[in-house]
Amino acid sequence: MTNRIPAELEGIRVEVPSNIPVMLIRETGGERRVIPIYIGESEASAISVALSGVVPDRPLTHDLLLNIVSDLGGEVSTVEITEVREHTYFANLHISVKGSEQVISLRPSDAIALAVRADVPIFVDSALLDKVGKASVGVEETDEEEILDDFREFINSINPEDFQG
């Protein structure tokens, strides 16, 4: 059993000048270190849609997965970001099914998209946090509006076609 540290999604940012989305996972206690994880645009969109509270007319992929888990008598209990190997992060989805726990490996972006939708706790392996966690950097008030503007621009650039398979 790993030592799991409670964490939260701090947000999705866009790396400048590359314009690559970065998912920021912050430990909720202790040093409040942050793990930045680069993700794709469609993954960032899926997380942003869930954060915005927009309910699509038809279930998106992560909504569908939660529906399947529920219809089969299970429920997502937690997600955990577990390790990084050769610049690739790994995560686990913990599902409770009839009193037993099933653990499924998945990408951290999928884990967070599911955690946001299911409103379940997020954890980070303590060894991973020690290895790649970065000291918390405060956002100055003057930067806050710029960050919000960037996020609004990102949300406004999302199209329904981004979610079609």
mmCIF file of C-alpha atoms in Angstrom:
data_model
loop_
_atom_site.group_PDB
_atom_site.id
_atom_site.type_symbol
_atom_site.label_atom_id
_atom_site.label_comp_id
_atom_site.label_asym_id
_atom_site.label_seq_id
_atom_site.Cartn_x
_atom_site.Cartn_y
_atom_site.Cartn_z
ATOM 1 C CA MET A 1 0.000 0.000 0.000
ATOM 2 C CA THR A 2 1.379 3.363 -0.979
ATOM 3 C CA ASN A 3 1.334 6.465 1.165
ATOM 4 C CA ARG A 4 -1.418 8.549 -0.415
ATOM 5 C CA ILE A 5 -1.464 12.321 0.012
ATOM 6 C CA PRO A 6 -4.788 14.176 -0.450
ATOM 7 C CA ALA A 7 -4.730 16.526 -3.422
ATOM 8 C CA GLU A 8 -6.986 18.666 -5.572
ATOM 9 C CA LEU A 9 -7.170 19.944 -9.101
ATOM 10 C CA GLU A 10 -5.914 23.505 -8.916
ATOM 11 C CA GLY A 11 -6.791 24.115 -12.526
ATOM 12 C CA ILE A 12 -5.839 23.881 -16.147
ATOM 13 C CA ARG A 13 -3.379 26.441 -17.478
ATOM 14 C CA VAL A 14 -1.931 26.981 -20.924
ATOM 15 C CA GLU A 15 1.861 26.917 -21.135
ATOM 16 C CA VAL A 16 3.249 29.938 -22.932
ATOM 17 C CA PRO A 17 4.574 30.104 -25.656
ATOM 18 C CA SER A 18 3.860 26.465 -26.593
ATOM 19 C CA ASN A 19 0.100 26.757 -25.884
ATOM 20 C CA ILE A 20 0.119 23.264 -24.364
ATOM 21 C CA PRO A 21 -2.451 22.692 -21.590
ATOM 22 C CA VAL A 22 -1.011 21.880 -18.167
ATOM 23 C CA MET A 23 -3.088 20.250 -15.426
ATOM 24 C CA LEU A 24 -2.016 21.435 -11.965
ATOM 25 C CA ILE A 25 -2.537 19.011 -9.070
ATOM 26 C CA ARG A 26 -1.889 20.496 -5.611
ATOM 27 C CA GLU A 27 -1.497 18.686 -2.312
ATOM 28 C CA THR A 28 -4.199 19.974 0.043
ATOM 29 C CA GLY A 29 -2.079 20.041 3.187
ATOM 30 C CA GLY A 30 1.554 20.201 4.161
ATOM 31 C CA GLU A 31 3.718 22.181 1.776
ATOM 32 C CA ARG A 32 0.905 22.495 -0.821
ATOM 33 C CA ARG A 33 3.298 21.380 -3.551
ATOM 34 C CA VAL A 34 2.073 21.293 -7.142
ATOM 35 C CA ILE A 35 2.530 18.640 -9.817
ATOM 36 C CA PRO A 36 2.243 20.072 -13.337
ATOM 37 C CA ILE A 37 1.147 17.446 -15.874
ATOM 38 C CA TYR A 38 1.049 18.275 -19.582
ATOM 39 C CA ILE A 39 -2.148 17.043 -21.244
ATOM 40 C CA GLY A 40 -3.772 17.259 -24.659
ATOM 41 C CA GLU A 41 -6.304 19.849 -25.737
ATOM 42 C CA SER A 42 -9.203 17.375 -25.833
ATOM 43 C CA GLU A 43 -8.352 16.168 -22.320
ATOM 44 C CA ALA A 44 -8.203 19.769 -21.096
ATOM 45 C CA SER A 45 -11.570 20.415 -22.745
ATOM 46 C CA ALA A 46 -13.122 17.359 -21.076
ATOM 47 C CA ILE A 47 -11.963 18.529 -17.648
ATOM 48 C CA SER A 48 -12.990 22.141 -18.300
ATOM 49 C CA VAL A 49 -16.488 21.097 -19.380
ATOM 50 C CA ALA A 50 -16.911 19.169 -16.124
ATOM 51 C CA LEU A 51 -15.594 22.095 -14.065
ATOM 52 C CA SER A 52 -17.946 24.530 -15.788
ATOM 53 C CA GLY A 53 -20.999 22.452 -14.879
ATOM 54 C CA VAL A 54 -22.179 22.290 -18.493
ATOM 55 C CA VAL A 55 -24.372 19.232 -19.011
ATOM 56 C CA PRO A 56 -24.132 18.010 -22.614
ATOM 57 C CA ASP A 57 -27.209 16.755 -24.458
ATOM 58 C CA ARG A 58 -25.583 13.324 -24.785
ATOM 59 C CA PRO A 59 -23.028 11.794 -22.414
ATOM 60 C CA LEU A 60 -19.402 12.462 -23.228
ATOM 61 C CA THR A 61 -16.833 9.674 -22.851
ATOM 62 C CA HIS A 62 -16.179 10.215 -19.130
ATOM 63 C CA ASP A 63 -19.899 10.574 -18.379
ATOM 64 C CA LEU A 64 -20.508 7.331 -20.261
ATOM 65 C CA LEU A 65 -17.833 5.521 -18.244
ATOM 66 C CA LEU A 66 -19.400 6.692 -14.970
ATOM 67 C CA ASN A 67 -22.816 5.547 -16.226
ATOM 68 C CA ILE A 68 -21.420 2.102 -17.076
ATOM 69 C CA VAL A 69 -19.753 1.742 -13.668
ATOM 70 C CA SER A 70 -22.998 2.748 -11.952
ATOM 71 C CA ASP A 71 -25.186 0.498 -14.122
ATOM 72 C CA LEU A 72 -22.930 -2.445 -13.238
ATOM 73 C CA GLY A 73 -23.431 -1.789 -9.518
ATOM 74 C CA GLY A 74 -20.177 0.010 -8.805
ATOM 75 C CA GLU A 75 -19.101 3.481 -7.895
ATOM 76 C CA VAL A 76 -15.883 5.405 -8.299
ATOM 77 C CA SER A 77 -14.408 5.909 -4.833
ATOM 78 C CA THR A 78 -11.078 7.697 -5.439
ATOM 79 C CA VAL A 79 -8.422 8.427 -8.029
ATOM 80 C CA GLU A 80 -4.683 8.432 -7.426
ATOM 81 C CA ILE A 81 -1.776 9.749 -9.450
ATOM 82 C CA THR A 82 0.826 7.090 -8.792
ATOM 83 C CA GLU A 83 4.087 7.543 -10.674
ATOM 84 C CA VAL A 84 6.027 8.996 -13.568
ATOM 85 C CA ARG A 85 8.214 6.929 -15.890
ATOM 86 C CA GLU A 86 10.124 8.429 -18.806
ATOM 87 C CA HIS A 87 8.029 11.626 -18.632
ATOM 88 C CA THR A 88 4.746 9.668 -18.666
ATOM 89 C CA TYR A 89 2.458 9.910 -15.639
ATOM 90 C CA PHE A 90 0.278 7.038 -14.429
ATOM 91 C CA ALA A 91 -2.867 6.986 -12.322
ATOM 92 C CA ASN A 92 -5.311 4.515 -10.788
ATOM 93 C CA LEU A 93 -9.082 4.587 -10.675
ATOM 94 C CA HIS A 94 -10.514 2.931 -7.550
ATOM 95 C CA ILE A 95 -13.986 1.456 -8.030
ATOM 96 C CA SER A 96 -16.073 -0.143 -5.272
ATOM 97 C CA VAL A 97 -18.130 -3.055 -6.580
ATOM 98 C CA LYS A 98 -20.279 -5.081 -4.177
ATOM 99 C CA GLY A 99 -17.930 -4.605 -1.238
ATOM 100 C CA SER A 100 -14.665 -5.158 -3.079
ATOM 101 C CA GLU A 101 -12.319 -2.624 -4.603
ATOM 102 C CA GLN A 102 -11.168 -2.808 -8.199
ATOM 103 C CA VAL A 103 -8.175 -0.747 -9.308
ATOM 104 C CA ILE A 104 -7.828 0.247 -12.952
ATOM 105 C CA SER A 105 -4.794 1.952 -14.480
ATOM 106 C CA LEU A 106 -5.491 5.051 -16.597
ATOM 107 C CA ARG A 107 -4.060 8.385 -17.645
ATOM 108 C CA PRO A 108 -4.031 11.135 -15.006
ATOM 109 C CA SER A 109 -6.130 13.386 -17.255
ATOM 110 C CA ASP A 110 -8.835 10.701 -17.444
ATOM 111 C CA ALA A 111 -8.590 10.123 -13.690
ATOM 112 C CA ILE A 112 -9.101 13.823 -12.980
ATOM 113 C CA ALA A 113 -11.926 14.141 -15.529
ATOM 114 C CA LEU A 114 -13.697 11.274 -13.736
ATOM 115 C CA ALA A 115 -12.930 12.633 -10.253
ATOM 116 C CA VAL A 116 -14.389 16.038 -11.133
ATOM 117 C CA ARG A 117 -17.549 14.464 -12.562
ATOM 118 C CA ALA A 118 -17.996 11.957 -9.713
ATOM 119 C CA ASP A 119 -16.912 14.423 -7.005
ATOM 120 C CA VAL A 120 -14.502 11.929 -5.431
ATOM 121 C CA PRO A 121 -11.196 12.467 -3.601
ATOM 122 C CA ILE A 122 -7.936 12.829 -5.499
ATOM 123 C CA PHE A 123 -4.703 11.433 -4.079
ATOM 124 C CA VAL A 124 -1.047 11.576 -5.099
ATOM 125 C CA ASP A 125 1.555 8.988 -4.141
ATOM 126 C CA SER A 126 3.898 10.577 -1.586
ATOM 127 C CA ALA A 127 7.042 9.340 -3.382
ATOM 128 C CA LEU A 128 5.827 10.961 -6.604
ATOM 129 C CA LEU A 129 5.089 14.211 -4.809
ATOM 130 C CA ASP A 130 8.574 14.149 -3.257
ATOM 131 C CA LYS A 131 10.111 13.483 -6.677
ATOM 132 C CA VAL A 132 8.297 16.013 -8.894
ATOM 133 C CA GLY A 133 6.247 18.277 -6.614
ATOM 134 C CA LYS A 134 7.089 21.937 -6.986
ATOM 135 C CA ALA A 135 6.866 24.551 -4.266
ATOM 136 C CA SER A 136 3.647 26.502 -4.281
ATOM 137 C CA VAL A 137 3.877 29.738 -6.210
ATOM 138 C CA GLY A 138 1.362 32.382 -5.220
ATOM 139 C CA VAL A 139 -0.556 34.265 -7.873
ATOM 140 C CA GLU A 140 -0.379 38.010 -7.540
ATOM 141 C CA GLU A 141 -3.694 39.822 -7.707
ATOM 142 C CA THR A 142 -2.629 41.576 -10.909
ATOM 143 C CA ASP A 143 -2.080 38.179 -12.577
ATOM 144 C CA GLU A 144 -5.435 36.737 -11.490
ATOM 145 C CA GLU A 145 -7.479 38.643 -14.085
ATOM 146 C CA GLU A 146 -5.057 37.637 -16.838
ATOM 147 C CA ILE A 147 -5.362 33.985 -15.828
ATOM 148 C CA LEU A 148 -9.158 34.243 -15.819
ATOM 149 C CA ASP A 149 -9.095 35.888 -19.255
ATOM 150 C CA ASP A 150 -6.901 33.078 -20.618
ATOM 151 C CA PHE A 151 -9.264 30.479 -19.176
ATOM 152 C CA ARG A 152 -12.335 32.242 -20.613
ATOM 153 C CA GLU A 153 -10.650 32.346 -24.012
ATOM 154 C CA PHE A 154 -9.916 28.617 -23.758
ATOM 155 C CA ILE A 155 -13.525 27.795 -22.775
ATOM 156 C CA ASN A 156 -14.878 29.953 -25.594
ATOM 157 C CA SER A 157 -12.684 28.092 -28.086
ATOM 158 C CA ILE A 158 -14.289 24.718 -27.269
ATOM 159 C CA ASN A 159 -16.538 23.335 -29.999
ATOM 160 C CA PRO A 160 -19.016 20.431 -29.824
ATOM 161 C CA GLU A 161 -16.952 18.771 -32.580
ATOM 162 C CA ASP A 162 -14.053 18.490 -30.096
ATOM 163 C CA PHE A 163 -16.016 15.756 -28.314
ATOM 164 C CA GLN A 164 -17.141 13.686 -31.265
ATOM 165 C CA GLY A 165 -15.411 10.346 -31.774
#
